XYZ file of C-alpha atoms in Angstrom:
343
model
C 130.184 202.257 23.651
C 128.975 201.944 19.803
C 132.565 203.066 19.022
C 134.451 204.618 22.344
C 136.798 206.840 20.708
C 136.879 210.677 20.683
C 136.822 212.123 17.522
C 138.933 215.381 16.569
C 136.435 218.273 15.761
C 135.844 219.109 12.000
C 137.671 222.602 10.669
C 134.464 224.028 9.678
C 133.107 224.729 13.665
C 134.109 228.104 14.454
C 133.093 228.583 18.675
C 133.269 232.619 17.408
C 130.085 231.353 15.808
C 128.165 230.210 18.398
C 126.819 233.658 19.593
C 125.303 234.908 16.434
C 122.504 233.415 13.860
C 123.458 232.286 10.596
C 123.108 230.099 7.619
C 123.880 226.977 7.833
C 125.186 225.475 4.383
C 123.612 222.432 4.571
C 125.352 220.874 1.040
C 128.649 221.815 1.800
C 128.360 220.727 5.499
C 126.915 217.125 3.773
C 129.710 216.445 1.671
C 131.820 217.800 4.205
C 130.361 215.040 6.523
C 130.302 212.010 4.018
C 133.903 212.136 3.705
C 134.796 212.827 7.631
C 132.353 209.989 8.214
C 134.177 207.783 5.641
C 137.667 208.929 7.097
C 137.049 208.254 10.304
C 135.227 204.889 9.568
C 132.129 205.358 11.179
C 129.159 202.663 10.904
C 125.557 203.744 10.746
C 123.691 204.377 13.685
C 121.122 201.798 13.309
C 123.717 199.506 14.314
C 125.132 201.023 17.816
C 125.408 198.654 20.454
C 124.608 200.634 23.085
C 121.803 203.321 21.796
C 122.717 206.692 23.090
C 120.083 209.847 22.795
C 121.376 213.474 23.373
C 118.526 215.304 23.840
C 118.986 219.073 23.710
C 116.713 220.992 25.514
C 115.270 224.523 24.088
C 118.700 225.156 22.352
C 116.863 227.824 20.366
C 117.860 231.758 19.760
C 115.402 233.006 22.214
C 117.495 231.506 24.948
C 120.768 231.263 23.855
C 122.071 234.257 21.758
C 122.780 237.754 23.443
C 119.963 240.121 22.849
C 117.434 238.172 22.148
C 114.054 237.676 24.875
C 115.314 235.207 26.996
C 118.731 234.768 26.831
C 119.942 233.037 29.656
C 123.660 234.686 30.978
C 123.820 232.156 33.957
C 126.218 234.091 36.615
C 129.038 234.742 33.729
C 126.667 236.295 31.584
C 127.405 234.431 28.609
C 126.454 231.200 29.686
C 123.875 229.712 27.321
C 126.785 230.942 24.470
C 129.516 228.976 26.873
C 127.019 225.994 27.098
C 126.691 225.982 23.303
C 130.531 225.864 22.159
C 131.172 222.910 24.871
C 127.820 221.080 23.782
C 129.148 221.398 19.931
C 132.476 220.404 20.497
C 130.978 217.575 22.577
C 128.861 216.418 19.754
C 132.085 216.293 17.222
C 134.063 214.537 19.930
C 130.975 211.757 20.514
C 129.263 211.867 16.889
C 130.528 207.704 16.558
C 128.665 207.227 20.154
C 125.361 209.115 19.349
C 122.752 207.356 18.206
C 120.120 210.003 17.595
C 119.921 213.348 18.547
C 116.571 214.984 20.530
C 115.629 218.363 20.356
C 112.697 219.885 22.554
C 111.294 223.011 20.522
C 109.300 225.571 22.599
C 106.876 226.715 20.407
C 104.405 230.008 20.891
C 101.818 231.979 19.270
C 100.518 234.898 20.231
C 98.008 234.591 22.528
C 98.683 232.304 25.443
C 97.985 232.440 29.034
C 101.590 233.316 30.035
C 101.030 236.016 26.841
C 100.140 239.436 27.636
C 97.797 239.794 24.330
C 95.669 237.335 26.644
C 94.858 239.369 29.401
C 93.431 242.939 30.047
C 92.907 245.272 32.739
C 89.712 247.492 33.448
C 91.198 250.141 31.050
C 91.716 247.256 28.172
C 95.729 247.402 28.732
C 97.502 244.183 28.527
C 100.415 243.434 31.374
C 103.681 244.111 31.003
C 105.822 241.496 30.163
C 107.382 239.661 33.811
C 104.168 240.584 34.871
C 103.049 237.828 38.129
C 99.221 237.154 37.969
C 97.982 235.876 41.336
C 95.106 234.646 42.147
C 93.784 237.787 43.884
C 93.933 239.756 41.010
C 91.444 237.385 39.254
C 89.509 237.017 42.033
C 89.188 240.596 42.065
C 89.268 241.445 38.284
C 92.265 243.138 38.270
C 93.339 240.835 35.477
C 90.661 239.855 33.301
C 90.819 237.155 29.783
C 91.098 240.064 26.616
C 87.835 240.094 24.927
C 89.927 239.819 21.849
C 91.064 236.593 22.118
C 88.335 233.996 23.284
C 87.398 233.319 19.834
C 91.137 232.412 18.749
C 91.495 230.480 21.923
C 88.402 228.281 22.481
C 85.277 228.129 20.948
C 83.223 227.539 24.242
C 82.977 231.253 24.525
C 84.322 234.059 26.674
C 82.233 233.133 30.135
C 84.177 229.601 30.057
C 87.551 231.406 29.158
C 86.412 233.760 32.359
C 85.651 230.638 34.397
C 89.511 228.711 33.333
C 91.326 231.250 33.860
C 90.298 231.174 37.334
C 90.704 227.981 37.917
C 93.886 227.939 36.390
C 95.615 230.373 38.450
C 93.441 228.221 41.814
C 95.587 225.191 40.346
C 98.991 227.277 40.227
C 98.427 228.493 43.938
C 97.161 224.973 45.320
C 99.978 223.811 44.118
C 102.444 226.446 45.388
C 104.806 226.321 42.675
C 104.778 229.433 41.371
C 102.557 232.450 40.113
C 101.343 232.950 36.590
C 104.119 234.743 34.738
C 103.736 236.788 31.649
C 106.531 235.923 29.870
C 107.890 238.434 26.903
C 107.058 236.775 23.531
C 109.786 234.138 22.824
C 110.262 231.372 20.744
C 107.480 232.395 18.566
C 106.224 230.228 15.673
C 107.584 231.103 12.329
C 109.600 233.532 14.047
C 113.938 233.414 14.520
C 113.479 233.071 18.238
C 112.637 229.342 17.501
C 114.973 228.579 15.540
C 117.813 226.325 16.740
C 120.945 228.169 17.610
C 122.783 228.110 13.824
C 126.098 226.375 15.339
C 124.203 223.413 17.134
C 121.866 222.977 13.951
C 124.798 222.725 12.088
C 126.264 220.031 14.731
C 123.217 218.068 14.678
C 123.034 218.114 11.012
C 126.325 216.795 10.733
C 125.888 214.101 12.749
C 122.617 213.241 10.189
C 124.868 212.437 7.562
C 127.519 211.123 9.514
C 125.829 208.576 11.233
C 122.633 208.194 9.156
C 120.624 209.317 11.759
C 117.569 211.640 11.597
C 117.290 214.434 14.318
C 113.958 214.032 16.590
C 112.403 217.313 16.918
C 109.811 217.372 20.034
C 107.512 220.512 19.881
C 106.094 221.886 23.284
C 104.313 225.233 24.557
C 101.709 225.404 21.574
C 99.049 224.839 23.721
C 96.762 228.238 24.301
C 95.494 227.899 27.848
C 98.606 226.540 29.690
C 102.384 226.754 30.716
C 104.644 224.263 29.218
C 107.748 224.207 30.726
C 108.260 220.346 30.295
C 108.756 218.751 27.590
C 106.774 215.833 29.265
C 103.865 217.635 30.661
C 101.988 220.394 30.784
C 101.700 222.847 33.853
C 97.842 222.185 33.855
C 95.711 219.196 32.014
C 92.151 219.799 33.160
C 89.595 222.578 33.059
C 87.361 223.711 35.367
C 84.833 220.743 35.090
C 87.462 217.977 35.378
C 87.951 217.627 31.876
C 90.875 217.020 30.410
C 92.535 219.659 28.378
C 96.276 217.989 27.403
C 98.206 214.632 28.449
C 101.444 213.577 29.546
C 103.413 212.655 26.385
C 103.871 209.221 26.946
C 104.985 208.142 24.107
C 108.166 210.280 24.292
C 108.839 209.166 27.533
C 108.959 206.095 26.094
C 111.086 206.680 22.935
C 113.693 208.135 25.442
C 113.605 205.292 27.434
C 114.062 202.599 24.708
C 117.700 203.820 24.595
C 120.670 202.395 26.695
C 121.447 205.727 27.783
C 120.141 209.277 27.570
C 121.907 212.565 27.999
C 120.572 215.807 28.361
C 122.044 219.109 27.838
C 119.930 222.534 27.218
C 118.155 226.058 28.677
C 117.425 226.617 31.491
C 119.159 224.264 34.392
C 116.299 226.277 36.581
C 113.844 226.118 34.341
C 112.517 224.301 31.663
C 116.067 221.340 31.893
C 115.108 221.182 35.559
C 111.270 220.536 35.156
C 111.775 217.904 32.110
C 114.369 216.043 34.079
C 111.840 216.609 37.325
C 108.889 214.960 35.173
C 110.975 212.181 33.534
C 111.814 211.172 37.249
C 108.081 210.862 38.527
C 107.635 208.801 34.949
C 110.353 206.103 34.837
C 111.596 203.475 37.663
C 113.618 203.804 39.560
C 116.397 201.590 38.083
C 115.957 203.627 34.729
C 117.200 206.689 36.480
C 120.945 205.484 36.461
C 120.549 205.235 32.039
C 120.504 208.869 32.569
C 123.247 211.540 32.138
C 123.137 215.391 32.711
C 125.927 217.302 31.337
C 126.008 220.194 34.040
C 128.588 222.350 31.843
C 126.154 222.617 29.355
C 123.530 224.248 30.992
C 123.164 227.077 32.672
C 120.616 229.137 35.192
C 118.024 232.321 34.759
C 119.989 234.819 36.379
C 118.951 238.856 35.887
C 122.217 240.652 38.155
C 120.556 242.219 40.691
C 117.125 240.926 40.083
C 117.218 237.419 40.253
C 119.686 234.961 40.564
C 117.746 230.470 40.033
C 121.504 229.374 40.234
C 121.427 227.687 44.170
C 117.875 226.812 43.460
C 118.982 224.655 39.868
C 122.165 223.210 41.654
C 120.357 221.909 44.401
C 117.877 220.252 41.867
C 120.499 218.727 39.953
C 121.541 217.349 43.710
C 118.350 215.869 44.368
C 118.445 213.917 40.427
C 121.922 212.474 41.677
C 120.532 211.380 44.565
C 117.477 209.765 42.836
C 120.269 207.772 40.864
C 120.976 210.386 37.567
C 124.966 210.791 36.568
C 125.569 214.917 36.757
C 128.717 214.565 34.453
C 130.793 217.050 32.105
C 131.241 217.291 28.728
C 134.842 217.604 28.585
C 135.098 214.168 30.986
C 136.041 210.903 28.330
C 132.333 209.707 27.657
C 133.441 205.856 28.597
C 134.701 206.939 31.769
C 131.261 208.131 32.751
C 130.090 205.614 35.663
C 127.882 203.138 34.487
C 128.017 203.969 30.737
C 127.061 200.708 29.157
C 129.569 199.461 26.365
């Protein structure tokens, strides 16, 4: 490892913390980290031998604090706030073996195609949010594109919007993954939903000034007329005439790949962890899939009690990323004792 020991966490992190948004003070918290850094002798990250990335996936408000859209409880019901305290404490413990910390942002405006300020019925009403789209009702104009938005959206005019959203919802059910959902709005732009949780901002910003490393932030979802679940890829990348409307992001596939390892923590395990780990797969060789580490206690599943419950369907994708050749580890397990960890 670039250092192999297990640090003791700094006073300041309070796991009481972790469920509520606050301000992190950023030139306390760099002093604070100067001196830890100095006490504990740790060398700059530009000179780890191995590189290690932690990406963090969608650690934002939206997702992980109580009350806000998305919040994802897992089957305790607290577990993105559960996920959180272990992911901090495992970033104190590490910071000497972290090279550089990765943070996917889901980022939204108003209206998107998963939005319901995009869509309209035959009385002008917009869905309600959890709302599934098939393609029968655009087929049958149940759901139409709002007349409101083509001119925010695309400037090709409202017959082409008319014509993709049809053929987006075609691509959804040819590919039988799943109907278009209309998702409440979340993670909005500008907005506190998209804000990193305050306790793991303050985590990665210590480990800035610790290490001399500068937090990676990835943005995803901006994109009007699709779904962006990945951080890799997009749900859809061509319109109706074959052109193409978004690309694979390459060059972050290879940034996390230029690094001797790469863990990933984040929200959801079903969802948007699942598909970025999913993508990264189809991406890399196969070889590259052992350099990769999922920290399955700091993630959790959607799960609405008596609703819906992703939690069999996310463990038995985590199975089949083992399988491919991925380490499903925890974060309380000694990092070097992780199999195949380079040193």
């Amino acid at each position: 490892m670039a250092s192999g020991k297990t640090l003791p966490i700094p006073e300041h992190f309070d796991p009481d913390k972790v469920s509520r948004v606050w301000r992190v003070p950023y030139q306390q918290r760099e002093a604070e980290a100067r001196s830890w850094a100095r006490g504990h002798r740790l060398g700059p990250a530009r000179e780890d031998r191995p590189r290690v990335c932690l990406m963090l996936v969608d650690c934002q408000n939206s997702f992980c604090i109580p009350d806000f859209e998305l919040f994802v409880a897992g089957r305790s019901g607290m577990g993105a706030v559960e996920d959180n305290i272990r992911l901090c404490r495992f970033i104190y413990e590490h910071i000497a073996s972290i090279t550089e910390i990765v943070c996917t942002m889901d980022t939204h405006k108003a209206m998107q195609i998963f939005h319901s300020a995009f869509w309209a019925n035959a009385a002008g009403e917009p869905p309600a949010p959890m709302t599934a789209i098939t393609l029968k009702d655009v087929e049958t104009g149940a759901w139409r594109v709002s007349t409101e938005v083509s001119s925010y959206v695309s400037d090709k005019g409202p017959e082409f919007l008319e014509r993709y959203a049809l053929h987006y919802v075609k691509e959804l059910s040819r590919r039988g993954k799943y109907d278009l959902t209309i998702w409440p709005y979340h993670a909005m732009l500008g907005g506190i939903g998209h804000a990193l949780v305050s306790s793991v901002e303050e985590a990665a910003f210590f480990h800035n000034v610790a290490r001399g490393s500068q937090t990676l932030f990835e943005i995803k979802g901006e994109m009007p007329l699709t779904e962006h679940y990945s951080v890799l890829s997009p749900e859809v990348r061509t319109d109706q005439e074959g052109l193409s409307t978004s690309e694979k992001n390459q060059a972050f596939i290879a940034r996390l790949m230029s690094f001797d390892a790469v863990i990933i923590a984040g929200q959801a395990k079903s969802h948007c962890v699942a598909w970025t780990i999913d993508d990264l797969l189809k991406e890399i060789e196969p070889k590259d899939a052992r350099k990769v580490y999922l920290l399955e206690d700091c993630t959790s599943a959607v799960v609405v009690p008596g609703v819906v419950d992703f939690t069999e369907q996310a463990d038995q994708a985590f199975r089949g990323f083992s399988e491919a050749g991925m380490h499903v580890v925890r974060s309380t397990d000694p990092i070097e004792n992780w199999p195949g960890m380079p040193r």
